[in-house]
Short mmCIF file of C-alpha atoms and ligand atoms in Angstrom, two decimals:
data_model
loop_
_atom_site.label_atom_id
_atom_site.label_comp_id
_atom_site.label_asym_id
_atom_site.label_seq_id
_atom_site.Cartn_x
_atom_site.Cartn_y
_atom_site.Cartn_z
CA MET A 1 25.14 19.20 19.98
CA PHE A 2 24.07 16.60 22.56
CA PRO A 3 21.78 17.64 25.36
CA GLN A 4 23.06 17.61 28.92
CA SER A 5 22.67 14.28 30.65
CA SER A 6 20.69 14.28 33.90
CA SER A 7 23.87 13.95 35.97
CA THR A 8 25.21 17.27 34.65
CA GLN A 9 21.93 19.14 34.94
CA ASN A 10 22.14 22.36 36.86
CA LYS A 11 19.67 24.49 38.67
CA GLN A 12 19.78 27.26 36.12
CA THR A 13 16.46 28.83 35.14
CA ILE A 14 16.00 29.80 31.53
CA THR A 15 13.48 32.40 30.41
CA ALA A 16 12.01 32.74 26.93
CA ARG A 17 9.19 34.79 25.45
CA ALA A 18 6.95 34.51 22.42
CA HIS A 19 4.04 36.60 21.21
CA ALA A 20 0.54 35.75 20.07
CA ASN A 21 -0.40 35.73 16.41
CA ILE A 22 -3.61 36.14 14.42
CA ALA A 23 -4.04 34.26 11.17
CA LEU A 24 -5.01 36.39 8.19
CA ILE A 25 -5.28 33.19 6.14
CA LYS A 26 -6.38 30.44 8.49
CA TYR A 27 -5.15 27.02 9.49
CA TRP A 28 -8.08 24.70 10.07
CA GLY A 29 -7.49 20.97 9.85
CA LYS A 30 -4.68 18.48 10.07
CA ARG A 31 -3.68 15.91 7.48
CA ASP A 32 -1.67 14.16 10.21
CA THR A 33 -2.97 14.59 13.74
CA SER A 34 0.03 13.18 15.58
CA LEU A 35 2.61 15.29 13.71
CA PHE A 36 0.31 18.35 13.54
CA LEU A 37 0.62 18.60 9.76
CA PRO A 38 -1.89 21.03 8.26
CA THR A 39 -4.05 20.49 5.19
CA LYS A 40 -2.97 23.91 3.88
CA SER A 41 -0.60 26.81 4.40
CA SER A 42 -1.57 29.74 6.63
CA LEU A 43 -0.34 33.28 7.14
CA SER A 44 -0.35 35.40 10.29
CA ILE A 45 0.57 38.70 11.84
CA SER A 46 2.21 38.81 15.26
CA LEU A 47 0.66 40.70 18.16
CA ASP A 48 3.91 41.85 19.69
CA ASP A 49 2.40 43.33 22.88
CA LEU A 50 0.71 40.07 23.79
CA GLN A 51 3.29 37.68 25.13
CA THR A 52 3.83 34.47 27.02
CA THR A 53 6.85 34.36 29.32
CA THR A 54 8.13 30.91 30.26
CA HIS A 55 10.74 29.97 32.88
CA VAL A 56 12.17 26.46 32.68
CA SER A 57 14.60 24.65 34.93
CA PHE A 58 15.54 21.01 35.44
CA SER A 59 13.35 19.27 37.96
CA GLN A 60 15.15 17.65 40.87
CA THR A 61 12.54 14.86 40.78
CA GLN A 62 11.49 12.44 38.05
CA GLN A 63 8.36 14.47 37.36
CA ASP A 64 7.45 17.61 35.49
CA THR A 65 5.87 20.46 37.42
CA ILE A 66 3.83 22.88 35.35
CA ILE A 67 2.62 26.20 36.72
CA LEU A 68 0.28 27.95 34.33
CA ASN A 69 -0.65 31.56 35.15
CA GLY A 70 0.22 30.97 38.82
CA LYS A 71 -1.68 27.66 39.22
CA VAL A 72 -0.13 24.20 39.35
CA VAL A 73 -1.51 21.97 36.59
CA THR A 74 -2.58 18.73 38.26
CA ASN A 75 -4.20 17.00 35.28
CA LYS A 76 -1.51 14.64 33.93
CA THR A 77 -3.02 14.40 30.44
CA ASN A 78 -2.69 18.09 29.57
CA HIS A 79 -1.25 19.32 26.26
CA ILE A 80 1.93 20.69 27.89
CA SER A 81 2.81 17.28 29.37
CA SER A 82 2.24 15.58 25.99
CA PHE A 83 4.46 18.17 24.35
CA LEU A 84 7.24 17.52 26.89
CA ASP A 85 7.02 13.79 26.16
CA THR A 86 7.27 14.52 22.43
CA PHE A 87 10.30 16.77 23.04
CA ARG A 88 12.06 14.11 25.15
CA SER A 89 11.50 11.42 22.57
CA LEU A 90 12.53 13.64 19.62
CA TYR A 91 15.82 14.67 21.23
CA ASN A 92 16.41 11.50 23.27
CA ILE A 93 16.35 13.41 26.52
CA HIS A 94 15.45 11.89 29.88
CA ALA A 95 15.19 15.05 31.96
CA HIS A 96 12.13 16.45 33.71
CA TYR A 97 11.34 20.10 34.18
CA THR A 98 9.81 22.75 36.35
CA ILE A 99 7.93 25.08 34.05
CA GLU A 100 6.35 28.35 35.03
CA THR A 101 4.47 30.01 32.25
CA SER A 102 2.25 33.09 32.18
CA ASN A 103 0.59 35.36 29.68
CA ASN A 104 0.48 39.14 29.87
CA PHE A 105 -3.02 38.96 28.39
CA PRO A 106 -6.06 37.37 30.01
CA THR A 107 -7.05 34.00 28.53
CA ALA A 108 -10.61 35.27 28.56
CA ALA A 109 -9.64 38.05 26.15
CA GLY A 110 -10.51 35.83 23.23
CA LEU A 111 -6.98 35.11 22.12
CA ALA A 112 -5.56 31.64 21.95
CA SER A 113 -2.58 31.45 24.30
CA SER A 114 -1.47 28.08 22.93
CA ALA A 115 0.44 29.68 20.04
CA SER A 116 2.61 31.94 22.19
CA GLY A 117 2.69 29.32 24.97
CA PHE A 118 4.16 26.46 22.96
CA ALA A 119 6.50 28.78 21.06
CA ALA A 120 7.91 30.16 24.34
CA LEU A 121 8.22 26.63 25.73
CA ALA A 122 10.06 25.36 22.62
CA LYS A 123 12.46 28.33 22.83
CA SER A 124 13.12 27.84 26.54
CA LEU A 125 13.80 24.08 26.21
CA ASP A 126 16.15 24.80 23.33
CA LYS A 127 18.09 27.28 25.49
CA LEU A 128 18.10 25.06 28.57
CA HIS A 129 19.68 22.20 26.63
CA ASN A 130 21.89 24.39 24.44
CA LEU A 131 20.45 22.75 21.36
CA ASN A 132 20.93 25.88 19.23
CA LEU A 133 17.94 25.04 17.05
CA SER A 134 17.37 27.22 14.00
CA SER A 135 14.17 29.23 13.65
CA LYS A 136 12.90 26.55 11.24
CA GLU A 137 13.64 23.74 13.71
CA LEU A 138 12.03 25.69 16.55
CA SER A 139 8.94 26.25 14.43
CA ILE A 140 8.73 22.51 13.69
CA LEU A 141 9.11 21.76 17.39
CA ALA A 142 6.51 24.35 18.51
CA ARG A 143 4.12 22.96 15.85
CA ARG A 144 4.02 19.68 17.82
CA GLY A 145 2.42 21.57 20.73
CA SER A 146 -0.15 23.49 18.72
CA GLY A 147 -0.21 24.13 14.98
CA SER A 148 -0.50 27.90 15.27
CA ALA A 149 2.53 27.93 17.64
CA SER A 150 4.74 27.25 14.60
CA ARG A 151 3.91 30.85 13.56
CA SER A 152 4.83 32.37 16.94
CA ILE A 153 8.57 31.65 16.82
CA GLU A 154 9.09 34.60 14.49
CA SER A 155 7.42 37.99 14.68
CA GLY A 156 5.95 40.08 11.86
CA PHE A 157 4.12 38.59 8.89
CA VAL A 158 4.70 34.86 8.97
CA LEU A 159 3.87 32.08 6.52
CA TRP A 160 3.45 28.50 7.75
CA HIS A 161 4.23 26.27 4.80
CA ARG A 162 1.90 23.32 4.52
CA GLY A 163 4.79 21.09 3.45
CA HIS A 164 4.48 17.79 1.63
CA LYS A 165 6.85 15.38 3.35
CA PRO A 166 5.19 12.73 5.52
CA ASP A 167 7.67 13.37 8.36
CA GLY A 168 6.72 17.07 8.54
CA SER A 169 10.27 18.34 8.04
CA ASP A 170 9.06 20.87 5.43
CA SER A 171 6.05 22.09 7.43
CA TYR A 172 7.36 25.15 9.27
CA ALA A 173 6.75 28.86 9.49
CA GLN A 174 8.91 31.54 7.98
CA LYS A 175 8.98 35.30 8.40
CA LEU A 176 8.01 37.14 5.22
CA PHE A 177 8.14 40.76 6.43
CA ASP A 178 9.12 42.43 9.69
CA ARG A 179 6.31 43.99 11.67
CA SER A 180 8.06 47.33 10.98
CA HIS A 181 7.28 46.89 7.27
CA TRP A 182 3.71 48.04 8.04
CA PRO A 183 3.41 49.36 11.60
CA GLU A 184 0.11 51.19 10.84
CA LEU A 185 -1.73 47.91 10.28
CA ALA A 186 -3.64 47.32 13.51
CA ILE A 187 -5.64 44.49 15.07
CA VAL A 188 -8.28 45.34 17.68
CA VAL A 189 -9.75 42.43 19.65
CA LEU A 190 -13.44 42.79 20.46
CA THR A 191 -14.00 40.61 23.53
CA LEU A 192 -17.66 39.75 23.27
CA GLU A 193 -17.86 36.59 25.37
CA THR A 194 -15.60 35.12 28.03
CA ASN A 195 -17.22 31.68 28.42
CA LYS A 196 -15.20 28.53 27.72
CA LYS A 197 -15.52 27.18 24.16
CA PRO A 198 -18.19 24.50 23.70
CA VAL A 199 -15.74 22.37 21.70
CA SER A 200 -11.94 22.45 21.40
CA SER A 201 -10.41 23.59 18.13
CA ARG A 202 -8.55 20.25 17.88
CA GLU A 203 -11.80 18.32 17.89
CA ALA A 204 -13.73 20.87 15.82
CA MET A 205 -11.21 20.98 12.98
CA GLN A 206 -11.11 17.22 12.50
CA LYS A 207 -14.92 17.02 12.59
CA THR A 208 -15.01 19.72 9.91
CA ILE A 209 -12.63 17.76 7.67
CA ALA A 210 -14.60 14.58 8.12
CA THR A 211 -18.09 15.92 7.52
CA SER A 212 -18.31 19.38 5.93
CA PRO A 213 -19.22 19.22 2.22
CA PHE A 214 -17.50 22.60 1.72
CA TYR A 215 -14.18 21.82 3.40
CA LYS A 216 -12.23 20.73 0.29
CA THR A 217 -13.33 23.84 -1.62
CA TRP A 218 -12.31 26.07 1.28
CA VAL A 219 -8.86 24.44 1.42
CA LYS A 220 -8.41 25.09 -2.31
CA ASN A 221 -9.71 28.68 -2.16
CA SER A 222 -7.85 29.50 1.01
CA GLU A 223 -4.53 28.18 -0.32
CA ALA A 224 -5.07 30.32 -3.44
CA ARG A 225 -5.45 33.43 -1.22
CA ILE A 226 -1.89 33.14 0.10
CA ALA A 227 -0.18 34.69 -2.94
CA PRO A 228 -2.52 37.74 -3.21
CA MET A 229 -2.31 38.16 0.58
CA ILE A 230 1.49 38.35 0.40
CA GLU A 231 1.17 40.89 -2.41
CA ALA A 232 -1.33 42.96 -0.37
CA ILE A 233 1.08 43.03 2.58
CA ARG A 234 3.97 43.96 0.28
CA LYS A 235 1.92 46.86 -1.16
CA LYS A 236 0.35 47.75 2.23
CA ASP A 237 -3.08 47.44 0.66
CA ILE A 238 -5.52 47.23 3.61
CA HIS A 239 -8.60 46.72 1.39
CA THR A 240 -7.23 43.67 -0.40
CA LEU A 241 -5.74 42.26 2.80
CA GLY A 242 -8.92 42.86 4.79
CA ALA A 243 -11.26 41.46 2.14
CA LEU A 244 -9.16 38.29 1.76
CA ALA A 245 -8.86 37.78 5.53
CA GLU A 246 -12.58 38.35 6.19
CA LYS A 247 -13.64 36.00 3.39
CA ASP A 248 -11.20 33.32 4.51
CA SER A 249 -12.44 33.40 8.08
CA LEU A 250 -16.16 33.54 7.26
CA GLU A 251 -15.79 30.63 4.83
CA MET A 252 -13.93 28.65 7.49
CA HIS A 253 -16.89 29.20 9.86
CA HIS A 254 -19.30 28.21 7.11
CA CYS A 255 -17.42 24.88 6.80
CA MET A 256 -17.77 24.32 10.55
CA GLN A 257 -21.44 25.22 10.54
CA THR A 258 -22.12 22.75 7.74
CA ALA A 259 -20.29 19.93 9.53
CA THR A 260 -22.32 17.13 11.16
CA PRO A 261 -23.11 17.84 13.91
CA SER A 262 -22.86 21.53 13.15
CA ILE A 263 -20.15 23.50 15.00
CA ASN A 264 -20.96 27.10 15.71
CA PHE A 265 -18.60 29.46 17.50
CA LEU A 266 -20.44 32.61 16.40
CA THR A 267 -22.96 34.07 18.84
CA LYS A 268 -25.59 36.74 18.27
CA ARG A 269 -23.09 39.33 19.51
CA THR A 270 -20.41 38.02 17.10
CA LYS A 271 -22.81 38.43 14.18
CA ALA A 272 -23.83 41.91 15.34
CA ALA A 273 -20.16 42.94 15.58
CA ILE A 274 -19.44 41.62 12.06
CA ALA A 275 -22.44 43.53 10.68
CA HIS A 276 -21.30 46.69 12.49
CA VAL A 277 -17.78 46.47 11.04
CA GLN A 278 -19.14 45.76 7.55
CA ASN A 279 -21.47 48.78 7.85
CA LEU A 280 -18.68 51.07 8.98
CA ARG A 281 -16.73 50.44 5.83
CA LYS A 282 -19.61 51.44 3.58
CA PRO A 283 -19.15 55.01 2.36
CA ALA A 284 -21.54 57.39 4.17
CA GLN A 285 -22.23 59.14 0.85
CA PRO A 286 -21.37 58.09 -2.70
CA GLY A 287 -17.82 59.13 -3.44
CA SER A 288 -16.73 59.35 0.21
CA ALA A 289 -14.55 56.67 1.80
CA GLY A 290 -15.79 54.33 4.53
CA THR A 291 -13.66 53.23 7.48
CA PRO A 292 -10.98 50.74 6.46
CA CYS A 293 -12.01 47.86 8.73
CA TYR A 294 -12.49 44.13 8.29
CA CYS A 295 -13.16 41.15 10.56
CA THR A 296 -11.44 37.90 11.25
CA ILE A 297 -12.74 35.31 13.73
CA ASP A 298 -10.97 32.23 15.10
CA ALA A 299 -12.37 29.26 16.97
CA GLY A 300 -14.39 31.39 19.37
CA PRO A 301 -17.00 34.13 19.45
CA ASN A 302 -14.68 37.13 19.64
CA VAL A 303 -14.00 39.35 16.66
CA LYS A 304 -10.62 40.72 15.66
CA VAL A 305 -10.91 43.93 13.67
CA ILE A 306 -8.23 44.54 11.07
CA THR A 307 -7.80 48.28 10.57
CA LEU A 308 -5.22 51.07 10.42
CA ALA A 309 -3.75 52.80 13.48
CA PRO A 310 -5.63 56.14 13.09
CA TYR A 311 -8.98 54.28 13.21
CA LYS A 312 -8.22 52.05 16.21
CA SER A 313 -10.04 54.26 18.74
CA ILE A 314 -13.37 53.73 16.91
CA PHE A 315 -13.28 50.09 18.00
CA ARG A 316 -11.92 50.42 21.51
CA ASP A 317 -15.25 50.42 23.35
CA LEU A 318 -17.28 48.76 20.65
CA SER A 319 -17.65 45.46 22.51
CA HIS A 320 -19.72 47.27 25.20
CA LYS A 321 -22.03 48.75 22.60
CA ILE A 322 -22.82 45.47 20.83
CA LEU A 323 -25.99 43.96 22.31
O1 PMV B 1 -3.21 25.88 16.78
P1 PMV B 1 -4.61 25.67 17.22
O2 PMV B 1 -4.92 24.24 17.45
O3 PMV B 1 -4.96 26.56 18.40
O4 PMV B 1 -5.58 26.11 16.03
C1 PMV B 1 -5.72 27.44 15.62
C2 PMV B 1 -6.84 27.58 14.67
C3 PMV B 1 -7.27 29.00 14.36
O5 PMV B 1 -6.91 29.89 15.38
C4 PMV B 1 -8.80 29.02 14.26
C5 PMV B 1 -6.75 29.49 13.02
C6 PMV B 1 -5.29 29.86 12.96
O6 PMV B 1 -4.72 29.71 11.88
O7 PMV B 1 -4.72 30.33 13.96
#
């Protein structure tokens, strides 16, 4: 279907929502930076309570207006503006928009809002223009805003296929299981620091590819973890899932740390939190079971604990206790 031409644009406001996701098997590195094509597949779980809500309408001027968490974005070279230009050129659209987008979680909480943000924006533009894009097409579109956004179109356990085609048409995310398949699996975010990142993930990932001697091995090992991870989710096996996720994330950070110059997102408090979680899962006495808990860390200092619902309360105030 063809998009509406500017003469038939109305003043309708469209609203769309998307939720955040946490990668259990990480995406770190692009093989094509302009198309946002990853070097490997990744797999995530949605955080359904953490959402971005986006309202989009046609602008009555020849300019986009972007309001992010209540503040007008004045910098013209921001990622949202680049994404809108990509969208216009992909679908041969000449319209401009007024976009109001907000998260129900604080950006300082240690969760990337770009995944839910670009997924909600892709969905709202699709609705505004009546494009009727499929979930696969929406994922490919959201990917052009931020790689991890490709995994926020669907909820539940989602696999972003690396793909092999140079045009990126086979690099999209697909739901493997509903969240209801394993509702007891829980993620607790330990907010340890709220400072801005020293380096953006976009820059850090490409520096890692270019200079870390361990990057190629990580890509190979990480890709090989996808199949056992899917099996662990299918069987609801927290120990296999947790061990794979923790290893994948720590090895990703090792690659960054061995890049030149070294990139380090992990602070003293991050390391203390990891050690605490690893200690908790050791059995108190031989034969007894430890707490089922594992860590995963993205491009920042905060730790996400992977555990089961009955154990969540153990971690609730942990960030205050870590020195
Ligand atoms: O999509 P980006 O550019 O925000 O990159 C996300 C990278 C990680 O969060 C570190 C890993 C991932 O797979 O989400």
